[in-house]
Coordinates of C-alpha atoms in Angstrom, one line a residue:
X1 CA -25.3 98.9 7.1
X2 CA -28.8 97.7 5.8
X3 CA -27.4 95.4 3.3
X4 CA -25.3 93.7 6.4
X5 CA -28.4 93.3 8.2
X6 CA -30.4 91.7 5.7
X7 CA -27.2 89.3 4.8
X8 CA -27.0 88.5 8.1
X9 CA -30.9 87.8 8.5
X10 CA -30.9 85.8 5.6
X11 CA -28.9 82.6 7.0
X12 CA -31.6 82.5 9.7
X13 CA -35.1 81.3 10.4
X14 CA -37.3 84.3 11.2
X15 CA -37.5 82.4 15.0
X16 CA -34.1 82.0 14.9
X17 CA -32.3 84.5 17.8
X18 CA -28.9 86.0 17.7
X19 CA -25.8 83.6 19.0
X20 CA -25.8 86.0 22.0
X21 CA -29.3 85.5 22.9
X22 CA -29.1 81.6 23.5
X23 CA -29.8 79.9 26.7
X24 CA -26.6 79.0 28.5
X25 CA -27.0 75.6 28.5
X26 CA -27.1 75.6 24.5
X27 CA -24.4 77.8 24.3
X28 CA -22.1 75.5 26.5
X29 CA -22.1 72.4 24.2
X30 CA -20.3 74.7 20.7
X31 CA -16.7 76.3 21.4
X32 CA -15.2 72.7 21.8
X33 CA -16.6 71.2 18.6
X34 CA -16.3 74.3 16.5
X35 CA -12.5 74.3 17.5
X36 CA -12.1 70.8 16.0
X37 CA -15.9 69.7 14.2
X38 CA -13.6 66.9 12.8
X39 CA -12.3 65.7 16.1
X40 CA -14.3 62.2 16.6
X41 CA -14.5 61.2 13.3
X42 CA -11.2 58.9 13.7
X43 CA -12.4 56.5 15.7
X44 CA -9.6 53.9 16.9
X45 CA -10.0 50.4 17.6
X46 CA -13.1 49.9 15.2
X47 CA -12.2 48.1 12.2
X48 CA -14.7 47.6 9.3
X49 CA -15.2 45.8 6.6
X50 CA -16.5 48.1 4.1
X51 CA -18.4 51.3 4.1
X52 CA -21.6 51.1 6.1
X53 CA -25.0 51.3 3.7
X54 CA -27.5 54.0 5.4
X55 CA -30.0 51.7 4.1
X56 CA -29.0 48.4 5.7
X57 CA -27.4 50.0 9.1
X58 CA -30.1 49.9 11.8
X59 CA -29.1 52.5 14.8
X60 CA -29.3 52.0 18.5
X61 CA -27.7 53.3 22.0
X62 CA -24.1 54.2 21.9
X63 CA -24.0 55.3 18.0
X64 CA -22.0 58.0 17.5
X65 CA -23.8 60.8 15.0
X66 CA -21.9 63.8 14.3
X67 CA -24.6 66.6 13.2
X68 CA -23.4 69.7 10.9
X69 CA -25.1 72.9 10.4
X70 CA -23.2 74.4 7.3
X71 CA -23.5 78.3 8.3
X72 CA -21.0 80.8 9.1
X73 CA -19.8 80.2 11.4
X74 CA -20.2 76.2 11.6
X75 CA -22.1 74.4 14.2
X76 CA -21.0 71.0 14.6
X77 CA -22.7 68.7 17.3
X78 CA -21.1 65.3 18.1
X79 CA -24.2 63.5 19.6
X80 CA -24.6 60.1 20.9
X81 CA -28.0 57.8 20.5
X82 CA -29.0 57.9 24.3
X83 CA -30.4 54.5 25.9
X84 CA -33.7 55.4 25.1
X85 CA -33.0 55.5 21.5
X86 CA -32.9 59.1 21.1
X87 CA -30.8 62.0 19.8
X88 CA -30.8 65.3 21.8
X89 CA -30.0 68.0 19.3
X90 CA -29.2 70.8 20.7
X91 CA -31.7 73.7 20.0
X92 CA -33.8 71.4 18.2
X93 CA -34.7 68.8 20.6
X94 CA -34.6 65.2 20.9
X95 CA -35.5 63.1 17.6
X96 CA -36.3 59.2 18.2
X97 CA -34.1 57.4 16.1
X98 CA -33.8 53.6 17.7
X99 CA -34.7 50.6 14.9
X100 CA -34.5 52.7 12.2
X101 CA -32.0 52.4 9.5
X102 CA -29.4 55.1 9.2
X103 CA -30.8 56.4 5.8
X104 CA -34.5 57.1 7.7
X105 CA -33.0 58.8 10.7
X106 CA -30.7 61.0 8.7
X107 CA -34.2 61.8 6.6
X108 CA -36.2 62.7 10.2
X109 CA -33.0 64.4 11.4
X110 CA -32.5 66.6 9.1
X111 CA -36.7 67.4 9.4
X112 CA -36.3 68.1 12.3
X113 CA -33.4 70.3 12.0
X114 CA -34.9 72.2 9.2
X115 CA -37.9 73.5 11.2
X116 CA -35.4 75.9 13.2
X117 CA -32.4 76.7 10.7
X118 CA -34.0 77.0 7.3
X119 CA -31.6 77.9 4.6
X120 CA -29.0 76.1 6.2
X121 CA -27.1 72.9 4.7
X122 CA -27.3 70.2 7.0
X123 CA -25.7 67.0 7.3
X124 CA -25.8 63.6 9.7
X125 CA -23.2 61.3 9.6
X126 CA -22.4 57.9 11.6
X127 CA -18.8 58.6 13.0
X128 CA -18.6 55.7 15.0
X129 CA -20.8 52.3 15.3
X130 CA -22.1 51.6 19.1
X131 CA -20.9 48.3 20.9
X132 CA -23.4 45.5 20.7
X133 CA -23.7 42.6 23.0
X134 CA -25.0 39.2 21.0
X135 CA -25.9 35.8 21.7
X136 CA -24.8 33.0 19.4
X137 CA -25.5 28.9 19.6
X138 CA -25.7 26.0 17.3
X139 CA -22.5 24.5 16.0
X140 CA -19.9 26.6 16.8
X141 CA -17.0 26.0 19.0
X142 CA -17.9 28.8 21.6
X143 CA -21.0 29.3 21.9
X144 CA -22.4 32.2 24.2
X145 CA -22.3 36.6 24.4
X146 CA -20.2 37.8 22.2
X147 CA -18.9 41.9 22.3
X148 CA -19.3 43.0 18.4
X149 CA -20.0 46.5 16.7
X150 CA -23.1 47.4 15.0
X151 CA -21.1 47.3 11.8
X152 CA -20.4 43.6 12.0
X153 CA -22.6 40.6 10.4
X154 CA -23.3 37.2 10.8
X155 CA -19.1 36.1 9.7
X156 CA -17.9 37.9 12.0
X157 CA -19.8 36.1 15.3
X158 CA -18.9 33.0 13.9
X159 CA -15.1 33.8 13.5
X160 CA -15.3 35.4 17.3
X161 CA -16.7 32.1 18.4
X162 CA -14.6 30.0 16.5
X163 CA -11.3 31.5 17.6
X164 CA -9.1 28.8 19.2
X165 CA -7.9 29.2 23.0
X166 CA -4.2 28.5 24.0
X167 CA -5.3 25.2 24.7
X168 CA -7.5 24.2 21.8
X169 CA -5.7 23.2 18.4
X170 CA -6.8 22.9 14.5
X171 CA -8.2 19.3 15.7
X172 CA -11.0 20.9 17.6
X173 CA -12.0 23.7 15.2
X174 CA -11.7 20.6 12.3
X175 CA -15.1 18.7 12.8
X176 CA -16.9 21.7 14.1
X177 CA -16.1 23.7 10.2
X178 CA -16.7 20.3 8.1
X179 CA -20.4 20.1 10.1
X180 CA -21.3 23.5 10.2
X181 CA -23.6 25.0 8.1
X182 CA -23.1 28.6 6.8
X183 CA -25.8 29.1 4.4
X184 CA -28.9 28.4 6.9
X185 CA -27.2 30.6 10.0
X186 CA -30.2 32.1 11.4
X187 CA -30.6 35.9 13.2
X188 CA -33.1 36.5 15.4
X189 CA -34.0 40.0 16.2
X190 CA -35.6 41.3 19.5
X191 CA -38.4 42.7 17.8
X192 CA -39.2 39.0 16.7
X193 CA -38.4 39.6 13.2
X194 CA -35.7 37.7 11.9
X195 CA -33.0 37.3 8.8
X196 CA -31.3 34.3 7.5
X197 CA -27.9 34.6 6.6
X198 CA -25.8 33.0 3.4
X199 CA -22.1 33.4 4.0
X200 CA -20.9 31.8 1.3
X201 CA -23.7 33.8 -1.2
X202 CA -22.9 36.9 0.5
X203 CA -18.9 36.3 -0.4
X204 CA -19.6 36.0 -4.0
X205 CA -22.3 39.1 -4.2
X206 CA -21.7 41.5 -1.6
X207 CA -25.4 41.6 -1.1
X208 CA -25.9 43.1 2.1
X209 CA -29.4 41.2 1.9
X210 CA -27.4 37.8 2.7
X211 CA -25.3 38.8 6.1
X212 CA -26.9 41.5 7.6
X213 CA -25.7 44.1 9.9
X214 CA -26.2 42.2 13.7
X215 CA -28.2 44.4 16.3
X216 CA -27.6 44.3 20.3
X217 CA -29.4 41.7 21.6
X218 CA -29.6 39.1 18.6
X219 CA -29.2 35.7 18.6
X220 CA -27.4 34.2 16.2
X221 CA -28.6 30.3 15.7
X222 CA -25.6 28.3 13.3
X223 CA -26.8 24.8 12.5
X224 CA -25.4 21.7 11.2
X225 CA -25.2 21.1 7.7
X226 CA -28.0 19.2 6.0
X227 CA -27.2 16.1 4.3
X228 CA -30.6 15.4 2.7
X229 CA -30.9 18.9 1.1
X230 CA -27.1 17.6 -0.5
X231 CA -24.1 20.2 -2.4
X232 CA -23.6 20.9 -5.7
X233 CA -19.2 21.2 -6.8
X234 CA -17.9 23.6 -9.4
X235 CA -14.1 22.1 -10.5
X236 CA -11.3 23.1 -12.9
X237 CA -10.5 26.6 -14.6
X238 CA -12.3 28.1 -11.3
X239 CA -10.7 30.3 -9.2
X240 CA -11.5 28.8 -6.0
X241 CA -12.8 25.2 -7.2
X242 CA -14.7 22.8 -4.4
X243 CA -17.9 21.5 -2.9
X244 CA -20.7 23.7 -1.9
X245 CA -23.7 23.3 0.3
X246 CA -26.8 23.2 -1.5
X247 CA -29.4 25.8 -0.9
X248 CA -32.8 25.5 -3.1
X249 CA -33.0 28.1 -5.6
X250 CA -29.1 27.8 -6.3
X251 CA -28.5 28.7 -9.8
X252 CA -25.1 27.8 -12.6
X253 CA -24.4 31.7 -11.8
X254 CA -24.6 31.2 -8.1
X255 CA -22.2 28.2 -8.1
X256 CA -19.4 30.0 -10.7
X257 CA -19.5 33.0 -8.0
X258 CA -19.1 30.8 -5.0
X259 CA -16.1 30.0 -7.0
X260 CA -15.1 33.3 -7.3
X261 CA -15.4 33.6 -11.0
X262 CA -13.8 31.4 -14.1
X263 CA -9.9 31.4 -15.1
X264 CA -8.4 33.4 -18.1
X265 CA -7.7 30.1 -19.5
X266 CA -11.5 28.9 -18.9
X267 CA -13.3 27.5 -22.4
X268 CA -16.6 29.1 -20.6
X269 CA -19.0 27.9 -23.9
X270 CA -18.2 24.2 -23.0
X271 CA -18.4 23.5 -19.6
X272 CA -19.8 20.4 -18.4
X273 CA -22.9 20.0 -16.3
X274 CA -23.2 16.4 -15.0
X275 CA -26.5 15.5 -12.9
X276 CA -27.8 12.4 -11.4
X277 CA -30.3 10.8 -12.8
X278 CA -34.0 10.4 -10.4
X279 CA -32.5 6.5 -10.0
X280 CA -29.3 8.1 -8.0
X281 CA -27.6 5.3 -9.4
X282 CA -26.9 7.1 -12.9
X283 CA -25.3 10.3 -14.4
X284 CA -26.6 12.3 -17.3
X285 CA -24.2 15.5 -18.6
X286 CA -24.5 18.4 -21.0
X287 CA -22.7 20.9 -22.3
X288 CA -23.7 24.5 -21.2
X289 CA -22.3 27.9 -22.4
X290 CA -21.2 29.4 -18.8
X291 CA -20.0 32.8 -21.0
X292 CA -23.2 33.2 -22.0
X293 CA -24.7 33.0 -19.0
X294 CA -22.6 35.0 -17.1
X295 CA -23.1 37.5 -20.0
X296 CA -27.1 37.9 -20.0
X297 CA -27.1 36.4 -23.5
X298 CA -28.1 32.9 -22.4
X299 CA -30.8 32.5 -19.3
X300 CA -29.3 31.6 -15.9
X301 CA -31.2 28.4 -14.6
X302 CA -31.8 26.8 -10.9
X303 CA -28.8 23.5 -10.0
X304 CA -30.2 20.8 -8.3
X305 CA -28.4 18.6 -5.6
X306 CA -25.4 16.9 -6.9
X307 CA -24.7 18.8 -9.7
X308 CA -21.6 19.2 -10.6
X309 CA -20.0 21.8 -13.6
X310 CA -16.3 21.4 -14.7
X311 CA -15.4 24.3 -16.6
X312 CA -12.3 23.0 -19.2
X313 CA -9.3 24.4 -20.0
X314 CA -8.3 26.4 -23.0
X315 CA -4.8 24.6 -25.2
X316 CA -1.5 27.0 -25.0
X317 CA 1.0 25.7 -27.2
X318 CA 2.9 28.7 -25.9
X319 CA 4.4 26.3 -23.3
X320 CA 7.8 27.0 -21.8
X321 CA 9.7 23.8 -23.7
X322 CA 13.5 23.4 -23.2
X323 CA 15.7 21.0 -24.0
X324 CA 18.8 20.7 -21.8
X325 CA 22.5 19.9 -23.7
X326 CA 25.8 18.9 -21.4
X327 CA 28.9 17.3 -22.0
X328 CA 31.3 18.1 -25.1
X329 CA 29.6 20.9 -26.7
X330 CA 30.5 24.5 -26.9
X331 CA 28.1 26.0 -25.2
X332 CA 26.3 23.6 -22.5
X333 CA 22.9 24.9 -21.2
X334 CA 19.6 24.8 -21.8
X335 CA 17.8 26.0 -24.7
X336 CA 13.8 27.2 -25.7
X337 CA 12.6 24.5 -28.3
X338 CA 9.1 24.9 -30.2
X339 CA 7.0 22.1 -29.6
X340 CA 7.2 19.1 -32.6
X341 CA 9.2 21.5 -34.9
X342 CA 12.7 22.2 -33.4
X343 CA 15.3 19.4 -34.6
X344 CA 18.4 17.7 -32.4
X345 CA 21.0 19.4 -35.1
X346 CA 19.3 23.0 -34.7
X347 CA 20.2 22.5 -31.1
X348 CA 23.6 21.2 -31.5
X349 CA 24.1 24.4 -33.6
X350 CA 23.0 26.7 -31.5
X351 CA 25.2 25.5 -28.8
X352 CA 27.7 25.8 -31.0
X353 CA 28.8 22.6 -32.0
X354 CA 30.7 19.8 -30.8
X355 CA 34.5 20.1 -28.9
X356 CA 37.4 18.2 -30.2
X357 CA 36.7 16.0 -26.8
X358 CA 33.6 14.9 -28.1
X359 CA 32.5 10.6 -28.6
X360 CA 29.5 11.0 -30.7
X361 CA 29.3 7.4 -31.2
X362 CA 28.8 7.1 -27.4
X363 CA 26.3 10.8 -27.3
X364 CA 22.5 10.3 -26.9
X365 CA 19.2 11.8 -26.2
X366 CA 17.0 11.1 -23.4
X367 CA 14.0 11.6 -23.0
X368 CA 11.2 11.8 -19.5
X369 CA 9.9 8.4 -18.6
X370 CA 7.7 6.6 -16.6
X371 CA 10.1 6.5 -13.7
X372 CA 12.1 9.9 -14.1
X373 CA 13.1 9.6 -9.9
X374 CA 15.0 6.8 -10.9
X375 CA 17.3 7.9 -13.8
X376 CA 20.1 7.7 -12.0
X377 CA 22.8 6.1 -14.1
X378 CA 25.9 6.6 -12.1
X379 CA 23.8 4.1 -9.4
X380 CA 24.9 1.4 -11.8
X381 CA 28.4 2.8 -12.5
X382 CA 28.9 3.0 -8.6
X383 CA 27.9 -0.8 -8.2
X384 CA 30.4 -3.2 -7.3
X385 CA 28.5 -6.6 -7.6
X386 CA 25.9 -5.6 -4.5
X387 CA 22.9 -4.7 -5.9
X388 CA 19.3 -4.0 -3.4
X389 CA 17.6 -7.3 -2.6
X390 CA 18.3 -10.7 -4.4
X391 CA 19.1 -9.3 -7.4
X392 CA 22.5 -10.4 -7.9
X393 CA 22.2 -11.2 -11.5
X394 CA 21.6 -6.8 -11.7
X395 CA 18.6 -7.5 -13.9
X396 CA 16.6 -4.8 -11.9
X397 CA 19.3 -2.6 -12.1
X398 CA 19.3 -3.1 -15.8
X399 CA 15.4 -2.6 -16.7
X400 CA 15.6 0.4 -14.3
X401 CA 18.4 1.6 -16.4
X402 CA 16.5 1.2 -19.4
X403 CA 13.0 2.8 -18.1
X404 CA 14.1 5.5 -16.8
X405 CA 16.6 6.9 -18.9
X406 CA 14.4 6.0 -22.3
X407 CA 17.3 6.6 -24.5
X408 CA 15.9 8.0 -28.3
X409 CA 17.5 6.0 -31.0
X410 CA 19.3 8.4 -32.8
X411 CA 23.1 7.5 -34.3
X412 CA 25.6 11.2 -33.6
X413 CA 27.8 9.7 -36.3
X414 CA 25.4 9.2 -38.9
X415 CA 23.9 12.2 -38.6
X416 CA 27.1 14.5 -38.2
X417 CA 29.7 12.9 -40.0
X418 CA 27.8 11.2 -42.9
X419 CA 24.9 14.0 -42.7
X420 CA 22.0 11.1 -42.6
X421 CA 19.2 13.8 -42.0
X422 CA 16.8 10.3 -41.3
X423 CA 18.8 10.3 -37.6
X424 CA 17.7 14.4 -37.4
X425 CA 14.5 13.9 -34.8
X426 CA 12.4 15.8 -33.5
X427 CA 13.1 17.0 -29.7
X428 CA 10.8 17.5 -27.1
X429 CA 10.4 19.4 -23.9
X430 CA 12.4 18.5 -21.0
X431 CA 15.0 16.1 -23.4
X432 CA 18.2 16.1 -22.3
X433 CA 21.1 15.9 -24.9
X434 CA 24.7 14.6 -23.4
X435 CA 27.5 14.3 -25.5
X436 CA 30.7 12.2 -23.1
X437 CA 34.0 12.6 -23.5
X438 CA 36.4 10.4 -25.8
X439 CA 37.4 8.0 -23.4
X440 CA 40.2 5.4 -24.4
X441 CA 39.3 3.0 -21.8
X442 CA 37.1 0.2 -20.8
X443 CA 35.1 0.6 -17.7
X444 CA 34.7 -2.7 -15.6
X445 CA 33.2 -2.8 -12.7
X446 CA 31.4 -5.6 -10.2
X447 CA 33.0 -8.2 -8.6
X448 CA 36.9 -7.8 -10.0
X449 CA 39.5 -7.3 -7.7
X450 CA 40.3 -3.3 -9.1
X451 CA 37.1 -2.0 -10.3
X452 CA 38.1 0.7 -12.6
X453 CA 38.8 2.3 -15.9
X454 CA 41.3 0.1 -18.3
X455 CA 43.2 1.0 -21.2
X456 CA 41.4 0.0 -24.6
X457 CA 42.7 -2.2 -26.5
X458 CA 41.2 -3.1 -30.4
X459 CA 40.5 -6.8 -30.9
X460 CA 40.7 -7.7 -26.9
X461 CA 37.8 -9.9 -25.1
X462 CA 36.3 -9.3 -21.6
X463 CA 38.7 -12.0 -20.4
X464 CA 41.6 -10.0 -21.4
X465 CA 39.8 -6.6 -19.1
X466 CA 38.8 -8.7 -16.3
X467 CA 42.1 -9.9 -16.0
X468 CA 43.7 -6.2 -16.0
X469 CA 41.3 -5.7 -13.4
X470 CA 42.8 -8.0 -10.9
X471 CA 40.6 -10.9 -11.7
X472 CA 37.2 -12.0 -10.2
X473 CA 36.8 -11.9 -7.0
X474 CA 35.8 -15.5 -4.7
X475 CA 32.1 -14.3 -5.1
X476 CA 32.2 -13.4 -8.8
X477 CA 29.8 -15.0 -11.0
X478 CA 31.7 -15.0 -14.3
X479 CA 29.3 -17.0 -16.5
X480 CA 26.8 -14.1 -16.1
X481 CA 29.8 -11.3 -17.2
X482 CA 27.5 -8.8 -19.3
X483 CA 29.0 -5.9 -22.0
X484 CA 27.1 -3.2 -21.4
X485 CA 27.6 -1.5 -24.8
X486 CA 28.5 2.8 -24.6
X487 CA 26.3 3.7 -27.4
X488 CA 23.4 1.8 -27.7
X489 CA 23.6 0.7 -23.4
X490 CA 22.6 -2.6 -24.6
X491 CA 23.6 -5.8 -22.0
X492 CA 25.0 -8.4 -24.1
X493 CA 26.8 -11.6 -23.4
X494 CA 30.5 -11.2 -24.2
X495 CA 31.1 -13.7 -27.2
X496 CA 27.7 -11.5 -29.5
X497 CA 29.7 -8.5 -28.8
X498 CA 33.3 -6.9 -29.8
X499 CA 34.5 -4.5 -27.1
X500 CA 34.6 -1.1 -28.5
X501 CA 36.3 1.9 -26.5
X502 CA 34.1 3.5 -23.9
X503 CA 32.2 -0.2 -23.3
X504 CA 31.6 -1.3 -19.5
X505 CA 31.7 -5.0 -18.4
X506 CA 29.9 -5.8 -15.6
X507 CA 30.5 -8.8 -13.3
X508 CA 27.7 -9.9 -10.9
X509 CA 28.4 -11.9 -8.0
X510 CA 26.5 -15.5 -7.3
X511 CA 23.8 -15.6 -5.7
X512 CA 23.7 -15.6 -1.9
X513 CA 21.3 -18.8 -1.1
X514 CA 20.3 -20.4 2.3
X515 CA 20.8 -23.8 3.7
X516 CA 17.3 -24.9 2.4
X517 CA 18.4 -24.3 -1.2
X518 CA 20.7 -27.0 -0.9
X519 CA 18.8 -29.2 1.2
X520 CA 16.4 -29.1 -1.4
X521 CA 19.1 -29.6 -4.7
X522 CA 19.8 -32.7 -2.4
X523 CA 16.4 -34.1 -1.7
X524 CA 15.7 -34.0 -5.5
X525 CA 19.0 -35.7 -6.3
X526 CA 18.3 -38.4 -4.0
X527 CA 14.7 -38.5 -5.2
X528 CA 16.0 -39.0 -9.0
X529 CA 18.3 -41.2 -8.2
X530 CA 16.0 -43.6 -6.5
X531 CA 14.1 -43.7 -9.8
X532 CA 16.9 -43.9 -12.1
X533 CA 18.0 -47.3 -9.6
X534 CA 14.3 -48.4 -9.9
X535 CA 14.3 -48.2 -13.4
X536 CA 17.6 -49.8 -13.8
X537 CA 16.6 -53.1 -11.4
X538 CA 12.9 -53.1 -13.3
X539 CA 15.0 -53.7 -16.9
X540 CA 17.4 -56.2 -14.9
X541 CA 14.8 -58.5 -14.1
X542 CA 12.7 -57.9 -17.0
X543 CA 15.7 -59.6 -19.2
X544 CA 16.7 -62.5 -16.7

């Protein structure tokens, strides 16, 4: 029975009395939070951030501390920072705790505590930040009282007040967020002390020192950007590249954070610093080693205005190249390629080869062009002597054929049948490989009466094709009849070609001309002839 006593004696003070013994206001405030000590410590509706830093987190009226006296059994005291700014703890008495941070008041707290329950563990804990009423003005697109939390900062007011209405659009918010400074916003603190915040700075380091926690009754003062003080840019293998306002002090560290931090495919030991010159009319750049800085191997120095660091970007050769194959070959599809070393007759033989379909002296290889939205070669197949504008002659048609479609000289025949490896090139990414079908015809097309495909005949002229075409048509223009050739797409005129089997001929139509044309053929007849008859009656007289 001794030993109980003196086990029992031991978790108390010497003034400490038994449970039974307290006053019954004291005793009143226990059964409910020693049935559930855990009970507030879910707050709803308060959304944070991050964890709140004791040392940062300044406390005022409306906090929530919940107060724990680790005995047997527990005492657990959900207590709430009274308008005066103190905490009434019961059986210990009321602590001031207003304006201090959270780490100091848990420190007096817990001092406080200690002077009645000795050998007890003892903890304070913020379960729930107080509402806080704040002011903010400047250039924002709401400014005025804001409701907030003691756990929210500087961002935070500025996103309240910049929240469109259901009658404001992007177009308001725009000029307000391109003029607005966020590295200058000011806090002004009722005591008449006083923070600056850096929202961007803050972003990139988490330092709590750069957006503070906001107190009730601050005022929060967001100014216009400063166009003398200037920006400084950080661009390529960044993660978040762009223009940054300029805040004295800023260092090459400072601007590769506001860009959240360099690319895996960033060549960090040759970026490039570029910086205007005291003239402002000239540029000066260096190379600096942004690894090393960001290591601690190399020191970290101070940007001025207008700088501007471009951080390059590391070669891959391990590219995804393919080469595309359709027409008559076994397998059609598209195939991986290594960059200058994978040749057309490796590809053929991967796709297995060629069908017994297959006109190699009409396949080809095409390769990406200046124009590669216009490689559209069934346009010219399609056109029946009507082509966009004045064109009639299809010369536009024609150079659009040949730019776009950049065919890569390279003879099928040669290089399959007679196994000339000097037609084996070299493919590269995004070629595509078609090999057309053996087509006994002749394609003509234009101004003939029955466009279409005609049998081939060996040793027949356009003349002959037109005609099985149904003739030209009233608007042909059949001195400008082109062969367009199957392998090589050439346009030649009919008499420097033989028509080979797959070859189109392509009839224009004459050109559609106004009224003044002919007025004009007619004036400069009738001005020629007037001095051909001058001429003639100068001679007369000059041999009478």
């Amino acid at each position: 029975m001794l030993v109980l006593l003196l086990i029992i004696a031991a978790g108390f003070s010497p003034g400490q009395t038994q449970r039974s013994a307290k006053k019954p206001d004291t005793i009143d405030l226990l059964p409910e939070a020693e049935k559930s000590p855990l009970s507030i410590m879910q707050p709803a509706g308060v959304a944070l951030e991050s964890t709140v830093k004791p040392e940062d987190y300044y406390l005022g009226p409306s906090d929530i501390i919940a107060v724990n006296i680790w005995m047997s059994p527990p005492l657990s005291f959900p207590l709430t920072v009274t308008p005066e700014g103190t905490l009434i703890i019961p059986s210990v008495g009321e602590v001031m705790v207003a304006n201090l941070t959270l780490a100091h008041a848990k420190e007096r707290i817990l001092a406080e505590i200690r002077k009645k329950y000795l050998r007890a563990d003892i903890t304070a804990t913020l379960v729930k930040p107080r509402p806080i009423i704040v002011s903010i003005v400047g250039n924002v697109l709401h400014p005025g009282l804001l409701s907030l939390t003691g756990a929210d900062r500087a961002d935070k007011a500025i996103e309240e007040a910049n929240k469109l209405s259901r009658l404001e659009s992007q177009d308001d918010l725009r000029p307000i967020l391109n003029a607005m400074s966020t590295r200058y916003v000011v806090l002004k603190h009722r005591d008449g002390s006083q923070d600056r915040a850096d929202i961007p700075k803050y972003q990139a380091t988490h330092e709590n020192r750069w957006n503070a926690y906001l107190r009730e009754g601050d005022l929060i003062v967001v100014p216009k950007k400063s166009f003398i003080t200037g920006t400084i840019a950080v661009y390529g293998q960044i993660n978040s590249p762009g223009r940054f306002e300029f805040v004295e002090g800023d260092s090459v560290l400072d601007a590769i954070r506001f860009g959240h931090g360099v690319t895996e495919r960033a060549i960090g030991e040759k970026a490039i610093l570029s910086r205007f010159n005291e003239d402002g009319k000239t540029i000066s750049t260096r190379i600096i080693n942004v690894s090393e800085i960001m290591a601690g191997r190399e020191p970290n120095f101070s940007l001025q205005p207008g700088d501007r660091i471009v951080i390059q970007q590391k070669a891959d050769t391990r590219g995804d190249y393919n080469v595309d194959i359709g027409g008559e070959v076994i397998q059609p599809g598209t195939y991986p390629i290594t960059i200058d070393a994978t040749h057309l007759s490796e590809v053929i033989r991967q796709a297995g080869g060629f069908t017994d379909a297959a006109a190699l002296n009409s396949a080809q290889v095409l390769r990406q062009s200046q124009h590669p939205e216009n490689n559209d070669y069934e346009r010219l197949q399609s056109l029946r002597g009507e082509p966009a504008g004045n064109d009639s002659g299809g010369y536009t048609v024609e150079t659009d054929l040949r730019i776009s479609r950049a065919p890569v000289s390279v003879d099928f025949e040669k290089l399959f049948l007679q196994k000339d490896s000097t037609q084996d090139i070299i493919l590269q990414a995004e070629d595509q490989i078609f090999v057309p079908s053996r087509q006994k015809t002749v394609y003509v097309f234009g101004q003939v009466a029955l466009p279409g495909h005609i049998p081939f005949v060996r040793g027949r002229e356009s003349k002959y094709y037109v005609e099985k075409a149904g003739g030209f048509t009233g608007r042909a223009n059949s001195g400008s009849l082109k062969v367009i050739k199957a392998k090589t797409k050439q346009w030649l005129e009919p008499g420097s070609t033989t028509i080979e089997e797959g070859d189109l001929v392509w009839v224009p139509q004459e050109p559609d001309r106004p009224f003044s044309y002919y007025m004009t053929i007619a004036s400069q007849s009738a001005a020629i002839l007037s001095v051909i008859i001058g001429v003639a009656f100068i001679v007369q007289q000059a041999n009478k």
